[in-house]
Amino acid sequence: MDLDELYQEVILDHYKRPRGAGLREPYEGESHQVNPTCGDEITLRVHVKGDRVADVSYENVGCSISKASASVLYELVHDTTVDDALARLAEFTELMNSKGQSDGDEETLEDAVAFAGVSKYPMRVKCALLGWMAFKDALVRAEAETGGSRP
Amino acid sequence: MEAVSKLDVEAIRADFPILQRRIGDKPLAYLDSAATSQKPVQVVDAMRRFTDHSNANISRSVHTLGAEATEAYEGARARVAAFIGAPSADEVVFTKNSTEAINLLAYAFQNAALDPHADPRFRLAPGDEIVVTEMEHHANLIPWQQLALRTGATLKWIGITDHGRLDLEAVPEVITERTKLVSFTHVANLLGTVNPTSQITARAREVGALVGLDASQSVPHIPVNVADLGVDFIAFTGHKMLGPTGIGVLWAKADLLDAMPPFLTGGSMIKTVTMEKTTFAEAPAKFEAGTPPIAEAVGLAAAVDYLDALGMENVRAHEKELAGYMLERLESVDGLTVIGPRVPIGRGATVSFTFADIHPHDVGQILDAEGIAVRVGHHCAKPTCDRFGVNATTRASGYVYNTHEEIDRLVAALAQVRKVFG
Ligand SMILES: Cc1ncc(COP(=O)(O)O)c(C=O)c1O
């Protein structure tokens, strides 16, 4: 097994210095997700302003993969359009399901391509996706809250 | 450590082909037997011999194979009964695993609650109490939570001390005249604690409550004799005691099995059937609806033979010694905190720990890269985790085939973990 591939510098860096961590106001949607096999948890909030994701804030307990993934998620989706955020969500999910067959597109996924190696470890894919599941759910809730007014 | 291993571990290891495996370029150090044990060739051979030679359904055919299969299955029952000191083989009910055995018991109570003619010992109603402990595996917690929910009974529990022992001082308070059942774990799967049983059984007797023991982590590791324990039910599971998956055991006193309504119904558990009505077979058949795990029963009997040949007292002594070594070595690691008893007395060779603030997932992953298999997570004992304020732990657990050298490798690999995440 190639540990360096799993625990890339980028991942360890996001783990040790998580970006955008902490829960902030205002927000329209909040989601709490738990990984029942290991007890990892995240609470994640989304603040939507018009067609933009104005902020994503979160609090989590978990392993390096799940924490780094939430940090990378923050960097990718805060202050972008909802459509772009959803596209990153789809791309990242696809990368995680690639079983090591994809390198990911660095143009769009940026630091998140460091997770390509994680996709070879089925036990860890769930860790990497936990924050993204929370983001997806929080976004749905935010849209319900704001009456789904997005065009 | 005064206890000295009486097992020839090198000879034992030769019986377990999987222990020769390499993980990447590292030899496997299997320290996860509390989750599932490995199987010696004797078990696999017995199952293969049965399958190649005598396979048939049981109790249904007059042909030679059918008779051989029935004999093998019932022989396995007798073998298991003798292993746990049960007075009769008919007191041994084969199930799928411990979880099913405990559910079988919980559903006996639930079904009895719906039947006004059922034995009063099994009839629960609001005001009645069920007692468990805070250190249960979910398998011995959730069935009772559900039963309480459905019958209106109240679920109570005995807490855990800071040292990872049962708070026995609370026993007279928690177990009361209202208690109808006390079901508790013999050996805790996260903490490794071996619970003393006499005080709890004595109090339960005093108030007329039935007593069940989750023996999933005790039957594989220490001598268990149901007559000496003085309990009413025990549950255990084949795959943790060198046997195959897919088979477990509920042992219960004969008169209780008689009084218990069946759990699953269908073929093989009946006496007479008309379109309107069915009468049930005697136990154990009453609780074994459908085709049972026949080859697995044969495998379990072979596992019991293997353990008996080692001698359960020797197994206990080996693990006591191993536990002492694990505790001593692990506690020498800076930043490591053992969750559970810290002395090798009244505990098994299952040691849970936290390591600095490095998540157990990450610990487990680095250990795996070194060929070391441990379990990480909440170990299906979330209330125990909560009690100690942790989300998850890393757990190393030893068995008859584990060596000091493997513990040394674990400790060395923890330094590696520190290097990556420290
Ligand atoms: C104490 C205890 N009880 C019950 C079980 C459940 O065993 P099984 O999964 O074989 O039903 C386990 C095993 O994980 C256990 O350790």
Short mmCIF file of C-alpha atoms and ligand atoms in Angstrom, two decimals, chain B residues 34-35 96-102 135-140 185-190 214-217 235-240 247 375 379-380 395, ligand 1:
data_model
loop_
_atom_site.label_atom_id
_atom_site.label_comp_id
_atom_site.label_asym_id
_atom_site.label_seq_id
_atom_site.Cartn_x
_atom_site.Cartn_y
_atom_site.Cartn_z
CA ALA B 34 -12.49 -9.45 19.13
CA ALA B 35 -14.18 -8.54 15.84
CA LYS B 96 -27.22 -17.15 13.03
CA ASN B 97 -25.04 -15.26 15.55
CA SER B 98 -25.19 -13.61 18.98
CA THR B 99 -27.36 -10.83 17.68
CA GLU B 100 -30.02 -13.27 16.53
CA ALA B 101 -29.76 -15.24 19.78
CA ILE B 102 -30.44 -12.11 21.83
CA MET B 135 -20.91 -1.24 28.50
CA GLU B 136 -23.10 -3.33 26.21
CA HIS B 137 -22.44 -4.05 22.56
CA HIS B 138 -25.42 -2.66 20.64
CA ALA B 139 -26.52 -6.28 20.15
CA ASN B 140 -27.38 -6.48 23.84
CA THR B 185 -22.19 -8.54 28.97
CA HIS B 186 -19.77 -11.04 30.45
CA VAL B 187 -16.71 -9.50 28.78
CA ALA B 188 -17.00 -6.01 27.32
CA ASN B 189 -15.99 -5.79 23.69
CA LEU B 190 -14.64 -2.23 23.81
CA ASP B 214 -23.94 -11.81 26.50
CA ALA B 215 -21.07 -14.29 26.37
CA SER B 216 -19.88 -13.33 22.86
CA GLN B 217 -16.49 -12.21 24.20
CA ALA B 235 -25.62 -15.96 23.88
CA PHE B 236 -22.43 -16.39 21.86
CA THR B 237 -21.24 -16.44 18.28
CA GLY B 238 -19.18 -18.96 16.32
CA HIS B 239 -16.95 -16.64 14.36
CA LYS B 240 -15.27 -15.15 17.43
CA ILE B 247 -23.73 -19.72 13.43
CA ARG B 375 -10.23 -2.32 14.74
CA HIS B 379 -17.03 -0.92 18.16
CA CYS B 380 -20.85 -1.03 18.25
CA ARG B 395 -8.67 -1.46 19.63
C1 LIG C 1 -20.09 -8.37 23.33
C2 LIG C 1 -20.65 -8.66 21.97
N1 LIG C 1 -21.95 -8.96 21.85
C3 LIG C 1 -22.50 -9.24 20.66
C4 LIG C 1 -21.76 -9.23 19.51
C5 LIG C 1 -22.44 -9.53 18.22
O1 LIG C 1 -21.96 -10.67 17.60
P1 LIG C 1 -22.53 -11.06 16.17
O2 LIG C 1 -22.22 -9.88 15.29
O3 LIG C 1 -21.79 -12.28 15.78
O4 LIG C 1 -23.99 -11.26 16.32
C6 LIG C 1 -20.41 -8.90 19.58
C7 LIG C 1 -19.55 -8.89 18.37
O5 LIG C 1 -19.32 -7.95 17.70
C8 LIG C 1 -19.85 -8.61 20.84
O6 LIG C 1 -18.55 -8.29 20.96
#
